[in-house]
CSV table of C-alpha atoms in Angstrom, one decimal:
chain,number,residue,atom,x,y,z
W,984,MET,CA,-38.4,6.0,-33.9
W,985,SER,CA,-41.6,7.8,-35.0
W,986,VAL,CA,-44.9,7.6,-33.1
W,987,GLU,CA,-46.4,5.8,-36.1
W,988,ALA,CA,-43.7,3.1,-36.0
W,989,ALA,CA,-44.2,2.6,-32.3
W,990,ASP,CA,-48.0,2.4,-32.7
W,991,ARG,CA,-47.6,0.0,-35.5
W,992,PHE,CA,-45.2,-2.2,-33.5
W,993,GLU,CA,-47.7,-2.3,-30.6
W,994,GLU,CA,-50.5,-3.3,-33.0
W,995,LEU,CA,-48.5,-6.0,-34.6
W,996,LEU,CA,-47.3,-7.2,-31.2
W,997,SER,CA,-51.0,-7.6,-30.1
W,998,ARG,CA,-51.7,-9.6,-33.2
W,999,LEU,CA,-48.7,-11.8,-32.5
W,1000,PHE,CA,-49.7,-12.5,-28.9
W,1001,ASP,CA,-53.2,-13.3,-30.1
W,1002,GLY,CA,-51.8,-15.8,-32.6
W,1003,GLU,CA,-53.4,-13.9,-35.4
W,1004,LEU,CA,-50.4,-12.4,-37.2
W,1005,THR,CA,-50.7,-12.9,-40.9
W,1006,ASP,CA,-47.7,-13.5,-43.2
W,1007,THR,CA,-48.1,-9.9,-44.5
W,1008,GLU,CA,-48.2,-8.5,-41.0
W,1009,ALA,CA,-45.2,-10.7,-40.1
W,1010,GLY,CA,-43.4,-9.1,-43.0
W,1011,ALA,CA,-44.3,-5.6,-41.7
W,1012,LEU,CA,-43.1,-6.6,-38.2
W,1013,THR,CA,-39.9,-7.9,-39.6
W,1014,ALA,CA,-39.3,-4.7,-41.4
W,1015,LEU,CA,-39.8,-2.7,-38.2
W,1016,LEU,CA,-37.4,-4.9,-36.3
W,1017,ARG,CA,-34.8,-4.6,-39.0
W,1018,ASP,CA,-35.1,-0.8,-39.1
W,1019,HIS,CA,-35.3,-0.3,-35.4
W,1020,PRO,CA,-32.8,-2.6,-33.5
W,1021,PRO,CA,-34.1,-1.6,-30.0
W,1022,LEU,CA,-37.4,-3.1,-31.0
W,1023,ARG,CA,-35.7,-6.5,-31.3
W,1024,SER,CA,-34.7,-6.3,-27.7
W,1025,GLU,CA,-38.2,-5.2,-26.8
W,1026,LEU,CA,-39.7,-8.1,-28.6
W,1027,ARG,CA,-37.5,-10.6,-26.9
W,1028,GLN,CA,-38.3,-9.1,-23.6
W,1029,HIS,CA,-42.0,-9.3,-24.3
W,1030,LEU,CA,-41.7,-13.0,-25.4
W,1031,VAL,CA,-39.8,-13.8,-22.2
W,1032,ILE,CA,-42.1,-11.8,-19.8
W,1033,TRP,CA,-45.4,-13.1,-21.1
W,1034,GLU,CA,-44.1,-16.7,-21.4
W,1035,LEU,CA,-43.1,-16.6,-17.7
W,1036,TRP,CA,-46.5,-15.0,-16.8
W,1037,SER,CA,-48.3,-17.7,-18.7
W,1038,GLN,CA,-46.5,-20.4,-16.9
W,1039,GLN,CA,-47.5,-18.7,-13.6
W,1040,LYS,CA,-51.1,-18.2,-14.5
W,1041,ALA,CA,-52.2,-21.1,-16.6
W,1042,PRO,CA,-52.7,-24.2,-14.5
W,1043,GLU,CA,-51.9,-26.5,-17.4
W,1044,ARG,CA,-48.5,-24.8,-17.8
W,1045,SER,CA,-47.5,-24.9,-14.1
W,1046,ALA,CA,-44.1,-26.3,-13.0
W,1047,ASP,CA,-45.9,-29.4,-11.6
W,1048,ALA,CA,-47.7,-30.0,-14.9
W,1049,PHE,CA,-44.5,-29.6,-16.9
W,1050,VAL,CA,-42.6,-32.0,-14.6
W,1051,ALA,CA,-45.4,-34.5,-14.9
W,1052,ALA,CA,-45.5,-34.2,-18.7
W,1053,CYS,CA,-41.7,-34.8,-18.8
W,1054,HIS,CA,-42.1,-37.9,-16.7
W,1055,THR,CA,-44.9,-39.2,-18.9
W,1056,ARG,CA,-42.8,-38.7,-22.0
W,1057,LEU,CA,-39.8,-40.3,-20.4
W,1058,ARG,CA,-41.8,-43.3,-19.3
W,1059,ALA,CA,-43.4,-43.7,-22.7
W,1060,GLU,CA,-40.0,-43.5,-24.4
W,1061,ARG,CA,-38.2,-45.9,-22.1
W,1062,GLN,CA,-40.9,-48.4,-21.5
W,1063,GLY,CA,-42.5,-48.4,-24.9
W,1064,ASP,CA,-43.6,-52.0,-25.3
W,1065,SER,CA,-44.1,-52.7,-21.7
W,1066,PHE,CA,-46.2,-49.6,-21.4
W,1067,LEU,CA,-48.4,-50.9,-24.2
W,1068,ALA,CA,-48.4,-54.3,-22.7
W,1069,SER,CA,-49.6,-53.0,-19.4
W,1070,LEU,CA,-52.3,-51.0,-21.2
W,1071,ARG,CA,-53.4,-54.0,-23.2
W,1072,GLU,CA,-53.6,-56.2,-20.2
W,1073,ARG,CA,-56.3,-53.8,-18.7
W,1074,LEU,CA,-58.5,-54.0,-21.8
W,1075,PRO,CA,-61.7,-55.9,-20.9
W,1076,ASN,CA,-62.5,-59.4,-22.2
W,1077,LYS,CA,-59.1,-60.0,-23.9
W,1078,GLU,CA,-57.4,-62.3,-21.4
W,1079,HIS,CA,-58.1,-65.4,-23.2
W,1080,GLU,CA,-57.0,-64.1,-26.6
W,1081,GLU,CA,-53.9,-62.6,-25.1
W,1082,GLN,CA,-52.9,-65.8,-23.5
W,1083,ARG,CA,-53.2,-67.5,-26.8
W,1084,GLY,CA,-51.1,-64.8,-28.4
W,1085,ALA,CA,-48.5,-65.1,-25.6
W,1086,SER,CA,-48.3,-68.8,-26.0
W,1087,LEU,CA,-47.9,-68.6,-29.7
W,1088,TRP,CA,-45.2,-65.9,-29.3
W,1089,TRP,CA,-43.3,-68.1,-26.8
W,1090,TRP,CA,-43.7,-71.0,-29.1
W,1091,LEU,CA,-42.6,-69.1,-32.2
W,1092,ARG,CA,-39.5,-67.8,-30.4
W,1093,ARG,CA,-38.3,-71.3,-29.3
W,1094,PRO,CA,-35.5,-72.2,-31.6
W,1095,ALA,CA,-35.7,-75.9,-30.8
W,1096,SER,CA,-39.4,-76.2,-31.5
W,1097,LEU,CA,-39.9,-79.2,-33.6
W,1098,ALA,CA,-43.1,-77.7,-35.0
W,1099,GLY,CA,-41.2,-74.5,-35.8
W,1100,ALA,CA,-38.5,-76.4,-37.6
W,1101,ILE,CA,-41.1,-78.4,-39.6
W,1102,SER,CA,-42.8,-75.2,-40.5
W,1103,PHE,CA,-39.6,-73.5,-41.5
W,1104,LEU,CA,-38.5,-76.5,-43.6
W,1105,THR,CA,-41.9,-76.5,-45.3
W,1106,ALA,CA,-41.8,-72.8,-46.1
W,1107,ALA,CA,-38.1,-73.0,-47.2
W,1108,THR,CA,-38.9,-76.0,-49.5
W,1109,ALA,CA,-41.8,-74.2,-50.9
W,1110,ILE,CA,-39.8,-71.1,-51.6
W,1111,LEU,CA,-36.9,-73.1,-53.1
W,1112,PHE,CA,-39.5,-74.9,-55.3
W,1113,TRP,CA,-41.0,-71.6,-56.4
W,1114,PHE,CA,-37.9,-69.6,-57.2
W,1115,VAL,CA,-35.2,-72.1,-58.0
W,1116,VAL,CA,-36.6,-75.4,-59.2
W,1117,LEU,CA,-39.6,-74.1,-61.0
W,1118,PRO,CA,-38.9,-70.4,-61.6
W,1119,HIS,CA,-41.6,-70.2,-64.3
W,1120,ARG,CA,-44.2,-71.1,-61.7
W,1121,ALA,CA,-45.1,-69.1,-58.7
W,1122,VAL,CA,-47.7,-71.4,-57.2
W,1123,ALA,CA,-47.2,-74.1,-54.7
W,1124,THR,CA,-49.3,-76.1,-52.2
W,1125,VAL,CA,-48.0,-75.5,-48.7
W,1126,THR,CA,-48.9,-76.0,-45.1
W,1127,LEU,CA,-48.3,-72.9,-43.0
W,1128,HIS,CA,-48.1,-72.7,-39.2
W,1129,GLY,CA,-48.9,-69.2,-38.4
W,1130,GLU,CA,-51.6,-66.9,-37.1
W,1131,ALA,CA,-54.7,-65.3,-38.6
W,1132,VAL,CA,-54.7,-61.6,-38.4
W,1133,CYS,CA,-57.2,-59.1,-39.7
W,1134,THR,CA,-56.1,-56.9,-42.6
W,1135,ALA,CA,-58.1,-54.0,-41.2
W,1136,CYS,CA,-57.9,-54.2,-37.4
W,1137,ILE,CA,-54.4,-55.6,-37.1
W,1138,LEU,CA,-52.5,-54.9,-40.3
W,1139,HIS,CA,-54.3,-51.6,-40.9
W,1140,GLU,CA,-54.0,-52.1,-44.7
W,1141,THR,CA,-57.6,-52.4,-45.8
W,1142,HIS,CA,-61.1,-51.1,-44.8
W,1143,GLU,CA,-62.6,-54.6,-45.2
W,1144,HIS,CA,-62.1,-57.1,-42.5
W,1145,ARG,CA,-60.3,-59.9,-44.2
W,1146,PRO,CA,-58.0,-62.6,-42.8
W,1147,ALA,CA,-54.3,-62.9,-43.6
W,1148,ILE,CA,-51.9,-65.4,-42.3
W,1149,ARG,CA,-48.8,-64.2,-40.6
W,1150,VAL,CA,-45.9,-66.6,-40.4
W,1151,THR,CA,-42.9,-65.7,-38.4
W,1152,GLU,CA,-39.8,-67.9,-38.6
W,1153,GLY,CA,-36.1,-67.2,-38.2
W,1154,GLY,CA,-36.7,-63.6,-37.4
W,1155,ARG,CA,-38.6,-63.0,-40.6
W,1156,THR,CA,-42.3,-62.4,-41.0
W,1157,ARG,CA,-44.3,-63.2,-44.1
W,1158,ILE,CA,-47.9,-62.2,-44.7
W,1159,TYR,CA,-50.1,-64.4,-46.8
W,1160,TYR,CA,-53.3,-62.6,-47.9
W,1161,VAL,CA,-56.2,-65.0,-48.0
W,1162,LYS,CA,-58.1,-65.1,-51.3
W,1163,SER,CA,-60.5,-67.9,-50.4
W,1164,ASP,CA,-63.6,-67.8,-48.2
W,1165,ARG,CA,-63.0,-66.1,-44.9
W,1166,HIS,CA,-65.6,-68.1,-42.9
W,1167,PRO,CA,-63.3,-71.0,-42.0
W,1168,PHE,CA,-61.0,-68.4,-40.5
W,1169,GLU,CA,-63.9,-66.8,-38.6
W,1170,ARG,CA,-64.9,-70.2,-37.2
W,1171,ALA,CA,-61.3,-70.7,-36.0
W,1172,GLY,CA,-61.4,-67.6,-33.9
W,1173,ASP,CA,-62.0,-63.9,-33.8
W,1174,PHE,CA,-58.9,-62.7,-35.7
W,1175,CYS,CA,-60.0,-59.1,-35.4
W,1176,SER,CA,-59.5,-59.1,-31.7
W,1177,ALA,CA,-56.2,-60.9,-31.5
W,1178,PRO,CA,-54.1,-63.2,-33.7
W,1179,VAL,CA,-55.5,-66.7,-33.9
W,1180,PRO,CA,-52.9,-69.5,-34.2
W,1181,LEU,CA,-53.7,-71.7,-37.2
W,1182,VAL,CA,-52.4,-74.5,-39.4
W,1183,VAL,CA,-53.4,-73.6,-43.0
W,1184,THR,CA,-53.0,-75.8,-46.0
W,1185,GLY,CA,-53.6,-74.5,-49.5
W,1186,ARG,CA,-52.3,-73.1,-52.7
W,1187,ALA,CA,-49.8,-70.2,-52.1
W,1188,GLU,CA,-49.0,-67.8,-54.9
W,1189,SER,CA,-46.6,-65.0,-55.3
W,1190,LYS,CA,-47.8,-62.0,-57.4
W,1191,ASP,CA,-45.4,-59.1,-57.7
W,1192,GLY,CA,-43.9,-59.9,-54.3
W,1193,ARG,CA,-47.3,-60.2,-52.7
W,1194,LEU,CA,-48.1,-63.6,-51.2
W,1195,GLU,CA,-51.6,-64.9,-51.5
W,1196,MET,CA,-53.2,-68.0,-50.1
W,1197,GLU,CA,-56.2,-70.1,-51.2
W,1198,ALA,CA,-56.9,-72.2,-48.2
W,1199,SER,CA,-58.2,-75.7,-48.6
W,1200,SER,CA,-57.8,-76.6,-44.9
W,1201,VAL,CA,-57.9,-74.3,-41.9
W,1202,GLN,CA,-57.4,-75.7,-38.4
W,1203,ARG,CA,-56.9,-74.1,-35.1
W,1204,ASP,CA,-53.3,-74.8,-34.0
W,1205,SER,CA,-53.2,-76.1,-30.5
W,1206,ALA,CA,-50.3,-74.3,-28.9
W,1207,PRO,CA,-47.9,-76.4,-26.8
W,1208,ASP,CA,-48.1,-76.0,-23.1
W,1209,SER,CA,-46.1,-73.0,-22.2
W,1210,PRO,CA,-45.7,-70.6,-19.3
W,1211,ALA,CA,-47.1,-67.1,-19.7
W,1212,GLY,CA,-44.6,-65.0,-21.7
W,1213,PRO,CA,-44.4,-61.7,-23.4
W,1214,ILE,CA,-47.6,-60.6,-25.1
W,1215,LEU,CA,-47.6,-60.6,-28.8
W,1216,PHE,CA,-49.0,-57.3,-30.1
W,1217,PRO,CA,-50.9,-57.1,-33.3
W,1218,PHE,CA,-49.3,-53.7,-34.1
R,1099,MET,CA,-35.5,-45.8,-14.2
R,1100,ASN,CA,-32.7,-45.7,-11.6
R,1101,PRO,CA,-34.2,-43.9,-8.6
R,1102,ASP,CA,-31.1,-41.8,-8.1
R,1103,ILE,CA,-31.1,-40.6,-11.7
R,1104,ALA,CA,-34.9,-40.1,-11.6
R,1105,GLY,CA,-34.6,-38.0,-8.5
R,1106,THR,CA,-31.8,-35.9,-9.9
R,1107,PHE,CA,-33.7,-35.5,-13.2
R,1108,ASP,CA,-36.8,-34.4,-11.4
R,1109,SER,CA,-35.0,-31.7,-9.4
R,1110,LEU,CA,-33.1,-30.5,-12.5
R,1111,VAL,CA,-36.4,-30.2,-14.5
R,1112,ARG,CA,-38.0,-28.3,-11.6
R,1113,GLU,CA,-35.0,-26.0,-11.3
R,1114,HIS,CA,-34.5,-25.2,-15.0
R,1115,GLN,CA,-38.0,-25.6,-16.6
R,1116,ALA,CA,-39.2,-22.0,-16.3
R,1117,GLY,CA,-36.0,-20.4,-17.6
R,1118,LEU,CA,-35.6,-22.9,-20.4
R,1119,ARG,CA,-39.2,-22.4,-21.6
R,1120,ALA,CA,-38.7,-18.6,-21.7
R,1121,TYR,CA,-35.4,-19.1,-23.6
R,1122,ILE,CA,-37.1,-21.3,-26.2
R,1123,ARG,CA,-39.9,-18.8,-26.6
R,1124,ALA,CA,-37.4,-16.0,-27.1
R,1125,LEU,CA,-35.7,-18.1,-29.9
R,1126,GLY,CA,-39.0,-17.8,-31.8
R,1127,ALA,CA,-41.1,-20.8,-30.7
R,1128,GLN,CA,-44.8,-20.5,-31.0
R,1129,ASP,CA,-46.4,-20.3,-27.6
R,1130,ALA,CA,-48.3,-23.5,-28.1
R,1131,TRP,CA,-45.1,-25.4,-28.8
R,1132,VAL,CA,-42.8,-24.1,-26.2
R,1133,ASP,CA,-43.5,-26.8,-23.6
R,1134,ASP,CA,-43.2,-29.5,-26.3
R,1135,LEU,CA,-39.8,-28.3,-27.3
R,1136,ALA,CA,-38.7,-27.8,-23.7
R,1137,GLN,CA,-39.7,-31.4,-22.8
R,1138,GLU,CA,-37.8,-32.7,-25.8
R,1139,ALA,CA,-34.7,-30.8,-24.6
R,1140,PHE,CA,-35.0,-32.5,-21.2
R,1141,LEU,CA,-35.5,-35.9,-22.7
R,1142,VAL,CA,-32.4,-35.4,-24.9
R,1143,ALA,CA,-30.5,-34.3,-21.8
R,1144,TYR,CA,-31.7,-37.4,-20.0
R,1145,ARG,CA,-30.6,-39.7,-22.8
R,1146,ARG,CA,-27.2,-38.0,-23.1
R,1147,HIS,CA,-26.6,-37.4,-19.4
R,1148,GLU,CA,-23.3,-39.4,-19.7
R,1149,HIS,CA,-22.0,-36.7,-22.0
R,1150,PHE,CA,-22.5,-33.9,-19.4
R,1151,ARG,CA,-19.2,-33.0,-17.9
R,1152,GLU,CA,-19.1,-33.0,-14.2
R,1153,GLY,CA,-19.0,-29.6,-12.7
R,1154,ALA,CA,-20.1,-27.9,-15.9
R,1155,ASP,CA,-23.1,-25.5,-16.1
R,1156,PHE,CA,-26.1,-27.7,-16.5
R,1157,GLY,CA,-28.4,-24.9,-17.5
R,1158,ARG,CA,-26.0,-23.8,-20.3
R,1159,TRP,CA,-25.8,-27.4,-21.6
R,1160,LEU,CA,-29.5,-27.6,-21.6
R,1161,ARG,CA,-29.9,-24.4,-23.4
R,1162,GLY,CA,-27.4,-25.6,-26.0
R,1163,ILE,CA,-29.6,-28.7,-26.6
R,1164,ALA,CA,-32.7,-26.5,-26.8
R,1165,ARG,CA,-31.0,-24.2,-29.2
R,1166,ASN,CA,-30.1,-27.1,-31.5
R,1167,LEU,CA,-33.7,-28.3,-31.4
R,1168,VAL,CA,-34.9,-24.9,-32.5
R,1169,LEU,CA,-32.2,-24.7,-35.1
R,1170,ASN,CA,-33.4,-28.1,-36.5
R,1171,GLU,CA,-36.9,-26.6,-36.6
R,1172,ARG,CA,-35.6,-23.7,-38.6
R,1173,ARG,CA,-34.0,-26.1,-41.1
R,1174,LYS,CA,-37.3,-27.8,-41.7
R,1175,GLY,CA,-38.4,-25.0,-43.9
R,1176,ALA,CA,-42.1,-24.9,-44.7
R,1177,ARG,CA,-42.9,-27.7,-42.3
R,1178,ARG,CA,-41.5,-25.8,-39.3
R,1179,SER,CA,-44.9,-25.2,-37.7
R,1180,ARG,CA,-43.5,-25.0,-34.2
R,1181,LEU,CA,-41.9,-21.6,-34.8
R,1182,LEU,CA,-43.2,-18.1,-35.5
R,1183,GLN,CA,-43.0,-16.9,-39.1
R,1184,GLU,CA,-39.6,-17.4,-40.7
R,1185,SER,CA,-38.7,-13.7,-41.2
R,1186,ILE,CA,-39.4,-12.9,-37.5
R,1187,VAL,CA,-37.4,-15.9,-36.3
R,1188,ASP,CA,-34.5,-14.9,-38.6
R,1189,VAL,CA,-34.5,-11.4,-37.0
R,1190,LEU,CA,-34.6,-12.8,-33.5
R,1191,TRP,CA,-31.6,-15.0,-34.3
R,1192,THR,CA,-29.5,-12.1,-35.7
R,1193,GLU,CA,-28.6,-11.2,-32.1
R,1194,GLU,CA,-28.5,-14.7,-30.8
R,1195,PRO,CA,-24.9,-15.5,-29.8
R,1196,ALA,CA,-23.2,-18.5,-31.3
R,1197,SER,CA,-23.5,-20.4,-28.1
R,1198,PRO,CA,-26.2,-20.1,-25.4
R,1199,GLY,CA,-25.9,-17.0,-23.3
R,1200,THR,CA,-26.6,-16.4,-19.7
R,1201,GLU,CA,-29.6,-18.0,-18.0
R,1202,THR,CA,-32.9,-16.1,-18.1
R,1203,PRO,CA,-33.3,-14.5,-14.7
R,1204,ASP,CA,-36.8,-15.9,-14.4
R,1205,GLY,CA,-37.0,-15.5,-10.6
R,1206,ARG,CA,-36.0,-11.8,-10.8
R,1207,ILE,CA,-38.2,-11.2,-13.7
R,1208,LEU,CA,-41.2,-12.7,-12.0
R,1209,ALA,CA,-40.6,-10.7,-8.8
R,1210,ALA,CA,-40.3,-7.5,-10.9
R,1211,MET,CA,-43.5,-8.4,-12.8
R,1212,ALA,CA,-45.5,-9.0,-9.6
R,1213,ASP,CA,-44.5,-5.6,-8.4
R,1214,CYS,CA,-45.2,-4.0,-11.8
R,1215,VAL,CA,-48.6,-5.7,-12.2
R,1216,THR,CA,-49.8,-4.4,-8.8
R,1217,GLN,CA,-49.3,-0.9,-10.1
R,1218,LEU,CA,-51.7,-1.4,-12.9
R,1219,PRO,CA,-55.3,-0.2,-12.9
R,1220,GLU,CA,-57.6,-2.8,-11.5
R,1221,ARG,CA,-59.4,-3.5,-14.8
R,1222,SER,CA,-56.1,-3.9,-16.7
R,1223,ARG,CA,-54.8,-6.3,-14.0
R,1224,ALA,CA,-58.0,-8.3,-14.1
R,1225,LEU,CA,-57.9,-8.5,-17.9
R,1226,LEU,CA,-54.3,-9.7,-17.8
R,1227,GLU,CA,-55.1,-12.3,-15.2
R,1228,ARG,CA,-58.0,-13.8,-17.1
R,1229,ARG,CA,-56.3,-13.6,-20.5
R,1230,TYR,CA,-53.5,-15.9,-19.3
R,1231,SER,CA,-55.2,-18.0,-16.5
R,1232,GLU,CA,-58.1,-18.9,-18.8
R,1233,ASN,CA,-56.4,-18.5,-22.2
R,1234,ALA,CA,-59.4,-16.3,-23.1
R,1235,ASP,CA,-59.5,-14.5,-26.4
R,1236,SER,CA,-60.5,-10.8,-26.8
R,1237,GLU,CA,-64.1,-11.7,-27.7
R,1238,SER,CA,-64.8,-13.6,-24.6
R,1239,LEU,CA,-62.9,-11.1,-22.4
R,1240,GLY,CA,-65.0,-8.4,-24.0
R,1241,ASN,CA,-68.2,-10.3,-23.0
R,1242,ILE,CA,-66.9,-10.7,-19.4
R,1243,PHE,CA,-65.7,-7.1,-19.0
R,1244,GLN,CA,-68.5,-5.6,-21.2
R,1245,MET,CA,-66.0,-4.1,-23.6
R,1246,SER,CA,-65.6,-4.5,-27.4
R,1247,ALA,CA,-63.0,-7.0,-28.5
R,1248,GLY,CA,-61.0,-4.1,-30.0
R,1249,ALA,CA,-61.0,-2.3,-26.7
R,1250,VAL,CA,-59.8,-5.4,-25.0
R,1251,ARG,CA,-56.9,-5.8,-27.5
R,1252,GLN,CA,-56.0,-2.2,-27.1
R,1253,THR,CA,-56.0,-2.3,-23.3
R,1254,LEU,CA,-54.0,-5.5,-23.3
R,1255,VAL,CA,-51.3,-4.3,-25.6
R,1256,ARG,CA,-50.9,-1.1,-23.6
R,1257,THR,CA,-50.8,-3.1,-20.4
R,1258,ARG,CA,-48.1,-5.3,-21.9
R,1259,VAL,CA,-46.0,-2.4,-23.0
R,1260,ALA,CA,-46.3,-0.7,-19.6
R,1261,VAL,CA,-45.3,-3.9,-17.7
R,1262,ARG,CA,-42.4,-4.6,-20.0
R,1263,ARG,CA,-41.1,-1.1,-19.5
R,1264,CYS,CA,-41.5,-1.3,-15.8
R,1265,VAL,CA,-39.8,-4.7,-15.6
R,1266,ALA,CA,-36.9,-3.6,-17.8
R,1267,GLY,CA,-36.5,-0.5,-15.6
R,1268,LYS,CA,-36.4,-2.6,-12.4
R,1269,LEU,CA,-33.9,-5.0,-13.8
R,1270,GLY,CA,-31.8,-2.4,-15.6
R,1271,GLU,CA,-28.6,-3.6,-17.2
R,1272,ALA,CA,-28.9,-7.0,-15.6
R,1273,TRP,CA,-31.4,-7.9,-18.3
R,1274,SER,CA,-30.5,-6.8,-21.8
């Protein structure tokens, strides 16, 4: 190998270790490695040596830091929801809203809940009415038992903070986007902080698969007495 | 997590992390992504620990997982930001055996390195220390050592070449 090739290899090596190797220089380095097989072995040795040296010298790359990072990722992976629940529990001034969310979640999950059954039957009847009995019409007056959620803070769909009604029944969730005045929803509770359980009556409409609601009555739903259960997350 | 499994996992991570990270780097990972890929390999190993045959070489199994992760990165094409440039990685892989080779002798390499580094001129040794302990670039090292950035780069590359030659000489055929 010529002196020029060796010098060029060192120069390109320096660029690589500085993270400044351009695509053109990478091409030049590749050509050198193809033409001079011993340089491949040298490059591999450099990569290994300076990787080990970096682990030894950089505190953030120490064995302890690496093991701790592995544990963090493992915990995050295995505990997913409970990790988030624990984090959310520590957020200030949220206890009240969380309890409401928890109660609602517990309530929604109860298969024998009379209110749930009524809500399901109401929604099912409305859907049957829309799509089977009156297929030419996609408007119906319905009463929904659900929760108000913010389309910006909770659904992350808009920039504007608007209420939507989330109805969960039989393992399915439907979102009704509120077309009418949002103030009745704001009076019912801070739907940007946490879901607010509501009973909403009004005209529901389906437009290209999107459900919209013009509310004529918005009432806070008093959740049945229930023990503290899993926290319902808005995300 | 089962405390027994957690304890075993912890000791296996400690035992194999240095060599695994070096192995991943030699496969063409960018330095900034080496730890990320190595952690992924350990997580995959943890998830699939039931597939590990009792009495088999854990390090080899782990390197096989890491190898597959890097292989997946190579298949990502333009999005494979965690690796060095495609052409360099391709060359590095031309001599990569079909299955993971022997474990990187990280303990022996580090011992040889320590010995080799003590033989360096003081300024070169100090540059090397600060370059890696503080992740300092040539400009800031130049300010510290009152050298131009170009002179820092030149000194560093010559130091690296000298250390590699010294380490390879000490390890001989044991490290090809």
